[in-house]
Amino acid sequence: MVGAALALGLTVTGLAACGDNGSDAGSSGATGGSGDSAKKIALLLPENKTARYEAFDKPLFEAAVKADCADCEVIYSNANQDAAKQQQQAEAAITQGAEVLVMSAVDGKSAVTIVQNAKAQGVPVIAYDRFIAGSDYYVSFDNKKVGELQGTGLVEALKAAGKTSGDIVMINGSPTDANAADFKAGAHSVLDSSGYTVKAEFDTPDWSPDNAQEWMESQIGAVQANLVGVYAANDGTAGGAIAALKGGGVNPLPPVTGQDAELAAIQRIISGDQALTIYKAIKPQAEDAAKNAIALANKQKPTASADKEGVPATLLDPVVVTKANIKDTIVADKFYDVADICTAEYAAKCTELGIS
Ligand code: BGC
């Protein structure tokens, strides 16, 4: 079983301080402590090319579970963009005794089956960040608003650059991710009536920065003459697009959007290579998921303030980040240390922007 778990990329993080409860499969041992009893909670994340999952979601979720339930265990797995693998990981977690699944689906449609199978075994599912129909609870950001903020931010950057017309290309997210459709719809709702022309667009398989880069490279010849802006759905695809534009000799770079406030993107904003990103504070999201996972594992109802397609939900607020407000958002929130952002290469620009 342990071998199988390793093959699937599963890890079991024993969060109990006693540490004598090995990672073998089996039902969780009762600890007899007061308050919440030991529970196994599975965290199933979709990929690891986007920095947020391993750098923020996983450690913040584990810490939040530990804070509320010292004896609980998190069974963690990352599907590396493979929907079939995610299904196996969910099944393996249930076999190992997981009493609730917290899942960010690789493929929102096929994940419905994972949810049905889990629920048939009495295991509730939290749709984490990406919506899954039929789940028990959903915690995310207002993803249409993410797209609107990206679109509005791009238009503002174009106006600031003195461009009143011209072509935009759109590099959207993965076609299997429900969020990507919301980002795209939100951005279109702004860009389609903006006076700029959406000349070409691409749904990036797997959200892969390499795919985004290849597509941008393939377009440069056709669109360069009139290109004024690039909508990229997240910072990974933005990085791919910017590499393609630079490699293709496009100079000056047109404004490029992003999302996730990845460290590399914040540095690109500081240096002027990227116009904006969308900051989604992952800590409250992970904490909310942890709190509600513990509640569901204890057969209690989740706490929700919204509803999506009949699923109780919490939708957090995304924030647009440009040069002008890095200090008041990312830095004020201690999302990164200033020392990590303002390395030697960026020190002078950081000083100019008052980031210290
Ligand atoms: C998330 C983004 C992330 C993207 C790629 C989306 O569902 O909301 O934060 O950049 O997936 O993993």
Tab-separated table of C-alpha atoms and ligand atoms in Angstrom:
chain	number	residue	atom	x	y	z
A	1	MET	CA	0.000	0.000	0.000
A	2	VAL	CA	2.775	2.386	0.875
A	3	GLY	CA	4.447	1.537	-2.432
A	4	ALA	CA	1.224	2.212	-4.277
A	5	ALA	CA	0.788	5.471	-2.436
A	6	LEU	CA	4.275	6.573	-3.421
A	7	ALA	CA	3.664	5.633	-7.023
A	8	LEU	CA	0.631	7.905	-6.995
A	9	GLY	CA	2.563	10.767	-5.491
A	10	LEU	CA	0.713	10.574	-2.219
A	11	THR	CA	2.173	11.640	1.051
A	12	VAL	CA	0.677	11.357	4.454
A	13	THR	CA	1.618	14.136	6.771
A	14	GLY	CA	1.167	13.097	10.360
A	15	LEU	CA	0.247	16.302	12.096
A	16	ALA	CA	-0.137	14.752	15.506
A	17	ALA	CA	2.549	15.913	17.874
A	18	CYS	CA	2.971	12.386	19.209
A	19	GLY	CA	4.225	11.235	15.811
A	20	ASP	CA	3.854	7.528	16.617
A	21	ASN	CA	0.997	7.041	14.239
A	22	GLY	CA	2.816	5.892	11.099
A	23	SER	CA	1.654	6.578	7.588
A	24	ASP	CA	0.300	3.123	6.810
A	25	ALA	CA	-3.148	2.785	5.397
A	26	GLY	CA	-5.927	2.018	7.799
A	27	SER	CA	-8.534	3.746	9.811
A	28	SER	CA	-7.470	6.577	12.021
A	29	GLY	CA	-6.797	5.564	15.563
A	30	ALA	CA	-8.891	7.229	18.217
A	31	THR	CA	-6.705	9.356	20.400
A	32	GLY	CA	-9.144	9.948	23.190
A	33	GLY	CA	-8.161	13.608	23.397
A	34	SER	CA	-10.690	16.310	24.092
A	35	GLY	CA	-12.316	18.336	21.317
A	36	ASP	CA	-12.018	17.192	17.721
A	37	SER	CA	-10.970	13.587	17.418
A	38	ALA	CA	-8.266	12.487	15.008
A	39	LYS	CA	-9.470	12.627	11.450
A	40	LYS	CA	-7.823	12.007	8.144
A	41	ILE	CA	-8.365	14.757	5.622
A	42	ALA	CA	-7.248	14.407	2.009
A	43	LEU	CA	-5.910	17.427	0.152
A	44	LEU	CA	-5.868	16.787	-3.600
A	45	LEU	CA	-4.214	19.539	-5.615
A	46	PRO	CA	-4.143	19.659	-9.429
A	47	GLU	CA	-0.660	20.521	-10.633
A	48	ASN	CA	2.739	21.863	-9.664
A	49	LYS	CA	3.827	24.119	-12.514
A	50	THR	CA	1.906	26.946	-10.897
A	51	ALA	CA	3.837	27.932	-7.783
A	52	ARG	CA	0.885	28.512	-5.467
A	53	TYR	CA	-0.007	24.894	-4.731
A	54	GLU	CA	3.249	23.647	-3.221
A	55	ALA	CA	4.395	27.042	-1.929
A	56	PHE	CA	1.136	28.255	-0.348
A	57	ASP	CA	-1.961	26.069	-0.546
A	58	LYS	CA	-0.385	22.892	0.821
A	59	PRO	CA	1.606	24.320	3.751
A	60	LEU	CA	-1.118	26.824	4.700
A	61	PHE	CA	-3.805	24.155	4.627
A	62	GLU	CA	-1.706	21.761	6.709
A	63	ALA	CA	-0.936	24.476	9.251
A	64	ALA	CA	-4.599	25.479	9.475
A	65	VAL	CA	-5.693	21.869	10.036
A	66	LYS	CA	-3.081	21.468	12.719
A	67	ALA	CA	-4.139	24.671	14.456
A	68	ASP	CA	-7.750	23.533	14.735
A	69	CYS	CA	-7.221	19.811	15.202
A	70	ALA	CA	-3.809	18.812	16.467
A	71	ASP	CA	-4.518	15.107	16.019
A	72	CYS	CA	-5.801	15.305	12.465
A	73	GLU	CA	-3.737	14.046	9.555
A	74	VAL	CA	-3.535	15.446	6.056
A	75	ILE	CA	-3.116	12.963	3.233
A	76	TYR	CA	-1.645	15.046	0.441
A	77	SER	CA	-1.398	14.384	-3.258
A	78	ASN	CA	-0.728	16.398	-6.398
A	79	ALA	CA	-2.125	15.121	-9.700
A	80	ASN	CA	0.375	16.852	-12.018
A	81	GLN	CA	-2.438	17.815	-14.377
A	82	ASP	CA	-3.537	14.198	-14.843
A	83	ALA	CA	-7.273	13.717	-14.229
A	84	ALA	CA	-7.047	9.917	-14.150
A	85	LYS	CA	-4.249	10.116	-11.616
A	86	GLN	CA	-6.347	12.457	-9.485
A	87	GLN	CA	-9.163	9.930	-9.471
A	88	GLN	CA	-6.735	7.223	-8.299
A	89	GLN	CA	-5.368	9.559	-5.644
A	90	ALA	CA	-8.887	10.254	-4.360
A	91	GLU	CA	-9.655	6.536	-4.201
A	92	ALA	CA	-6.348	5.808	-2.478
A	93	ALA	CA	-7.041	8.521	0.095
A	94	ILE	CA	-10.454	7.026	0.877
A	95	THR	CA	-8.859	3.572	1.206
A	96	GLN	CA	-6.413	5.098	3.657
A	97	GLY	CA	-9.293	6.330	5.776
A	98	ALA	CA	-9.820	9.902	4.602
A	99	GLU	CA	-13.089	11.196	6.043
A	100	VAL	CA	-13.312	14.224	3.779
A	101	LEU	CA	-11.705	15.161	0.446
A	102	VAL	CA	-10.574	18.712	-0.274
A	103	MET	CA	-10.014	18.752	-4.003
A	104	SER	CA	-8.974	21.210	-6.672
A	105	ALA	CA	-10.076	19.325	-9.761
A	106	VAL	CA	-7.842	18.858	-12.786
A	107	ASP	CA	-10.981	18.326	-14.846
A	108	GLY	CA	-14.163	19.804	-13.412
A	109	LYS	CA	-16.413	17.519	-15.428
A	110	SER	CA	-14.769	14.174	-14.708
A	111	ALA	CA	-14.373	15.171	-11.059
A	112	VAL	CA	-18.149	14.896	-10.705
A	113	THR	CA	-17.658	11.112	-10.771
A	114	ILE	CA	-14.994	11.359	-8.065
A	115	VAL	CA	-17.464	13.289	-5.932
A	116	GLN	CA	-20.249	10.771	-6.539
A	117	ASN	CA	-17.987	7.834	-5.673
A	118	ALA	CA	-16.739	9.523	-2.513
A	119	LYS	CA	-20.228	10.436	-1.373
A	120	ALA	CA	-21.442	6.889	-2.042
A	121	GLN	CA	-18.843	5.848	0.550
A	122	GLY	CA	-19.970	8.508	3.003
A	123	VAL	CA	-17.021	10.827	2.299
A	124	PRO	CA	-17.981	14.472	1.692
A	125	VAL	CA	-16.011	16.593	-0.782
A	126	ILE	CA	-14.952	20.235	-0.634
A	127	ALA	CA	-14.360	21.788	-4.055
A	128	TYR	CA	-11.227	23.776	-3.355
A	129	ASP	CA	-10.695	26.794	-5.603
A	130	ARG	CA	-12.237	25.031	-8.647
A	131	PHE	CA	-15.959	24.311	-8.640
A	132	ILE	CA	-17.257	20.723	-8.882
A	133	ALA	CA	-20.997	20.155	-9.339
A	134	GLY	CA	-22.514	18.084	-6.542
A	135	SER	CA	-19.772	18.785	-4.016
A	136	ASP	CA	-20.627	19.544	-0.382
A	137	TYR	CA	-18.916	22.908	-0.118
A	138	TYR	CA	-16.996	25.250	-2.387
A	139	VAL	CA	-14.392	27.826	-1.373
A	140	SER	CA	-12.846	30.042	-3.984
A	141	PHE	CA	-12.544	33.614	-5.183
A	142	ASP	CA	-15.046	35.459	-7.303
A	143	ASN	CA	-13.560	34.140	-10.528
A	144	LYS	CA	-15.663	36.215	-12.927
A	145	LYS	CA	-14.394	39.214	-11.047
A	146	VAL	CA	-10.818	37.974	-11.505
A	147	GLY	CA	-11.388	38.095	-15.283
A	148	GLU	CA	-13.049	41.515	-15.098
A	149	LEU	CA	-10.153	42.916	-13.082
A	150	GLN	CA	-7.678	41.484	-15.600
A	151	GLY	CA	-9.618	42.989	-18.519
A	152	THR	CA	-10.054	46.373	-16.856
A	153	GLY	CA	-6.420	46.426	-15.792
A	154	LEU	CA	-5.294	45.699	-19.331
A	155	VAL	CA	-7.465	48.486	-20.755
A	156	GLU	CA	-6.099	50.909	-18.152
A	157	ALA	CA	-2.526	49.932	-18.999
A	158	LEU	CA	-3.223	50.446	-22.700
A	159	LYS	CA	-4.735	53.866	-22.099
A	160	ALA	CA	-1.781	54.812	-19.912
A	161	ALA	CA	0.512	53.762	-22.784
A	162	GLY	CA	-1.437	56.055	-25.116
A	163	LYS	CA	-2.977	53.220	-27.170
A	164	THR	CA	-6.573	53.937	-28.065
A	165	SER	CA	-7.048	51.072	-30.527
A	166	GLY	CA	-5.243	47.952	-31.764
A	167	ASP	CA	-5.159	44.200	-31.321
A	168	ILE	CA	-5.166	42.082	-28.193
A	169	VAL	CA	-4.471	38.365	-27.990
A	170	MET	CA	-5.928	36.242	-25.211
A	171	ILE	CA	-4.076	33.334	-23.631
A	172	ASN	CA	-6.722	31.665	-21.503
A	173	GLY	CA	-6.421	28.875	-18.954
A	174	SER	CA	-6.962	25.145	-19.286
A	175	PRO	CA	-10.155	24.110	-21.061
A	176	THR	CA	-10.817	21.495	-18.344
A	177	ASP	CA	-10.689	23.995	-15.477
A	178	ALA	CA	-14.033	25.563	-14.607
A	179	ASN	CA	-12.248	28.648	-13.289
A	180	ALA	CA	-10.599	29.264	-16.656
A	181	ALA	CA	-14.014	29.670	-18.261
A	182	ASP	CA	-14.957	32.250	-15.620
A	183	PHE	CA	-11.713	34.193	-16.039
A	184	LYS	CA	-12.212	34.192	-19.796
A	185	ALA	CA	-15.867	35.270	-19.594
A	186	GLY	CA	-15.042	38.025	-17.111
A	187	ALA	CA	-12.218	39.332	-19.310
A	188	HIS	CA	-14.342	39.192	-22.466
A	189	SER	CA	-17.109	41.129	-20.722
A	190	VAL	CA	-14.664	44.028	-20.506
A	191	LEU	CA	-12.472	43.602	-23.597
A	192	ASP	CA	-15.199	42.956	-26.181
A	193	SER	CA	-16.601	46.438	-25.751
A	194	SER	CA	-13.322	48.184	-25.005
A	195	GLY	CA	-12.559	49.514	-28.473
A	196	TYR	CA	-9.601	47.132	-28.855
A	197	THR	CA	-9.892	44.030	-31.063
A	198	VAL	CA	-9.456	40.511	-29.727
A	199	LYS	CA	-7.500	39.231	-32.711
A	200	ALA	CA	-6.779	35.668	-31.607
A	201	GLU	CA	-7.166	33.541	-28.514
A	202	PHE	CA	-5.997	30.230	-27.150
A	203	ASP	CA	-7.125	27.900	-24.358
A	204	THR	CA	-3.835	26.702	-22.882
A	205	PRO	CA	-3.769	22.911	-22.337
A	206	ASP	CA	-2.861	22.129	-18.713
A	207	TRP	CA	-2.246	25.814	-18.004
A	208	SER	CA	1.260	24.994	-19.199
A	209	PRO	CA	3.636	27.972	-19.517
A	210	ASP	CA	5.436	26.080	-22.303
A	211	ASN	CA	2.209	25.705	-24.290
A	212	ALA	CA	1.476	29.399	-23.796
A	213	GLN	CA	4.950	30.306	-24.994
A	214	GLU	CA	4.695	28.090	-28.076
A	215	TRP	CA	1.339	29.530	-29.018
A	216	MET	CA	2.546	33.117	-28.584
A	217	GLU	CA	5.603	32.315	-30.711
A	218	SER	CA	3.368	30.912	-33.415
A	219	GLN	CA	1.275	34.100	-33.439
A	220	ILE	CA	3.924	36.796	-33.406
A	221	GLY	CA	4.347	36.910	-37.178
A	222	ALA	CA	0.633	37.287	-37.778
A	223	VAL	CA	-0.277	39.724	-35.002
A	224	GLN	CA	2.834	41.751	-34.258
A	225	ALA	CA	2.099	44.708	-36.537
A	226	ASN	CA	-0.941	45.829	-34.621
A	227	LEU	CA	-0.472	44.111	-31.255
A	228	VAL	CA	-1.073	46.425	-28.301
A	229	GLY	CA	-1.792	44.050	-25.420
A	230	VAL	CA	-1.713	40.447	-24.203
A	231	TYR	CA	-4.285	38.951	-21.861
A	232	ALA	CA	-2.636	36.034	-20.044
A	233	ALA	CA	-4.883	34.237	-17.559
A	234	ASN	CA	-2.227	33.578	-14.925
A	235	ASP	CA	1.381	34.357	-14.144
A	236	GLY	CA	2.667	31.066	-15.555
A	237	THR	CA	1.136	31.719	-18.962
A	238	ALA	CA	2.225	35.372	-18.708
A	239	GLY	CA	5.806	34.205	-18.221
A	240	GLY	CA	5.529	32.022	-21.331
A	241	ALA	CA	4.031	34.874	-23.358
A	242	ILE	CA	6.684	37.353	-22.264
A	243	ALA	CA	9.485	34.905	-23.100
A	244	ALA	CA	7.970	34.455	-26.579
A	245	LEU	CA	7.593	38.201	-27.146
A	246	LYS	CA	11.151	38.887	-26.038
A	247	GLY	CA	12.471	35.979	-28.110
A	248	GLY	CA	10.565	37.326	-31.110
A	249	GLY	CA	12.166	40.735	-30.729
A	250	VAL	CA	8.952	42.556	-29.801
A	251	ASN	CA	10.165	45.814	-28.298
A	252	PRO	CA	8.746	47.586	-26.382
A	253	LEU	CA	6.741	44.806	-24.783
A	254	PRO	CA	2.969	45.315	-24.830
A	255	PRO	CA	1.194	45.248	-21.450
A	256	VAL	CA	0.673	41.629	-20.304
A	257	THR	CA	-1.739	40.535	-17.559
A	258	GLY	CA	-1.457	37.641	-15.098
A	259	GLN	CA	-2.836	36.140	-11.891
A	260	ASP	CA	-1.560	34.586	-8.632
A	261	ALA	CA	0.994	37.185	-7.554
A	262	GLU	CA	3.816	34.709	-8.146
A	263	LEU	CA	7.166	36.050	-7.007
A	264	ALA	CA	8.538	36.024	-10.576
A	265	ALA	CA	5.493	38.014	-11.726
A	266	ILE	CA	5.875	40.623	-8.978
A	267	GLN	CA	9.470	41.042	-10.105
A	268	ARG	CA	8.370	41.343	-13.747
A	269	ILE	CA	5.885	44.039	-12.701
A	270	ILE	CA	8.651	45.867	-10.883
A	271	SER	CA	10.939	45.688	-13.914
A	272	GLY	CA	8.113	46.705	-16.286
A	273	ASP	CA	7.812	43.423	-18.231
A	274	GLN	CA	4.318	42.626	-16.893
A	275	ALA	CA	1.531	45.140	-16.313
A	276	LEU	CA	-0.442	43.471	-13.552
A	277	THR	CA	-1.295	40.351	-11.650
A	278	ILE	CA	-4.279	39.359	-9.534
A	279	TYR	CA	-3.581	38.780	-5.876
A	280	LYS	CA	-5.709	36.107	-4.268
A	281	ALA	CA	-4.848	35.815	-0.593
A	282	ILE	CA	-4.451	32.070	-0.239
A	283	LYS	CA	-4.216	32.029	3.560
A	284	PRO	CA	-7.905	32.801	4.222
A	285	GLN	CA	-8.861	30.356	1.476
A	286	ALA	CA	-6.777	27.527	2.957
A	287	GLU	CA	-7.966	28.336	6.477
A	288	ASP	CA	-11.590	28.356	5.415
A	289	ALA	CA	-11.158	25.009	3.660
A	290	ALA	CA	-9.437	23.514	6.716
A	291	LYS	CA	-12.137	24.729	9.112
A	292	ASN	CA	-14.927	23.371	6.940
A	293	ALA	CA	-13.103	20.108	6.238
A	294	ILE	CA	-12.856	19.488	9.974
A	295	ALA	CA	-16.547	20.377	10.355
A	296	LEU	CA	-17.576	17.982	7.587
A	297	ALA	CA	-15.349	15.221	8.955
A	298	ASN	CA	-17.203	15.695	12.236
A	299	LYS	CA	-20.556	15.472	10.441
A	300	GLN	CA	-21.262	19.162	10.933
A	301	LYS	CA	-22.509	21.575	8.296
A	302	PRO	CA	-20.046	23.865	6.519
A	303	THR	CA	-20.265	27.599	7.167
A	304	ALA	CA	-21.111	29.394	3.932
A	305	SER	CA	-22.148	32.869	2.886
A	306	ALA	CA	-23.017	32.141	-0.740
A	307	ASP	CA	-24.358	29.418	-2.977
A	308	LYS	CA	-23.171	28.136	-6.342
A	309	GLU	CA	-25.497	25.803	-8.176
A	310	GLY	CA	-26.915	24.553	-4.897
A	311	VAL	CA	-23.490	24.070	-3.276
A	312	PRO	CA	-22.884	26.176	-0.132
A	313	ALA	CA	-19.983	28.464	-0.950
A	314	THR	CA	-17.571	31.114	0.227
A	315	LEU	CA	-16.194	33.454	-2.407
A	316	LEU	CA	-13.272	35.656	-1.472
A	317	ASP	CA	-12.281	38.933	-3.072
A	318	PRO	CA	-9.467	39.152	-5.637
A	319	VAL	CA	-7.311	42.291	-5.850
A	320	VAL	CA	-5.507	43.721	-8.868
A	321	VAL	CA	-1.812	44.439	-8.300
A	322	THR	CA	0.247	46.857	-10.374
A	323	LYS	CA	3.460	48.730	-9.700
A	324	ALA	CA	1.385	51.292	-7.833
A	325	ASN	CA	0.107	49.030	-5.054
A	326	ILE	CA	2.620	46.178	-4.576
A	327	LYS	CA	3.601	47.858	-1.329
A	328	ASP	CA	0.039	48.149	-0.002
A	329	THR	CA	-1.018	44.618	-0.959
A	330	ILE	CA	1.680	41.967	-1.306
A	331	VAL	CA	4.162	43.636	1.009
A	332	ALA	CA	1.585	44.825	3.577
A	333	ASP	CA	0.133	41.294	3.712
A	334	LYS	CA	3.648	39.794	4.071
A	335	PHE	CA	2.844	37.502	1.139
A	336	TYR	CA	6.574	37.721	0.403
A	337	ASP	CA	9.432	39.267	2.319
A	338	VAL	CA	10.760	42.439	0.726
A	339	ALA	CA	14.205	40.799	0.688
A	340	ASP	CA	12.861	38.043	-1.579
A	341	ILE	CA	11.246	40.519	-3.986
A	342	CYS	CA	13.942	43.170	-4.029
A	343	THR	CA	16.997	41.120	-4.907
A	344	ALA	CA	20.032	42.941	-6.349
A	345	GLU	CA	18.525	43.038	-9.841
A	346	TYR	CA	15.365	44.802	-8.625
A	347	ALA	CA	16.783	46.866	-5.760
A	348	ALA	CA	16.918	50.207	-7.586
A	349	LYS	CA	13.378	49.876	-8.959
A	350	CYS	CA	12.137	48.788	-5.534
A	351	THR	CA	13.587	51.949	-4.028
A	352	GLU	CA	11.904	54.048	-6.725
A	353	LEU	CA	8.566	52.398	-5.898
A	354	GLY	CA	9.045	52.836	-2.175
A	355	ILE	CA	9.132	49.071	-1.578
A	356	SER	CA	11.347	48.583	1.423
B	1	BGC	C1	-6.482	28.858	-10.173
B	1	BGC	C2	-5.328	29.786	-10.463
B	1	BGC	C3	-4.181	28.998	-11.085
B	1	BGC	C4	-4.663	28.122	-12.230
B	1	BGC	C5	-3.578	27.164	-12.720
B	1	BGC	C6	-6.874	28.129	-11.425
B	1	BGC	O1	-7.951	27.283	-11.211
B	1	BGC	O2	-7.571	29.594	-9.655
B	1	BGC	O3	-4.920	30.429	-9.284
B	1	BGC	O4	-3.207	29.863	-11.586
B	1	BGC	O5	-5.773	27.349	-11.853
B	1	BGC	O6	-3.326	26.167	-11.790
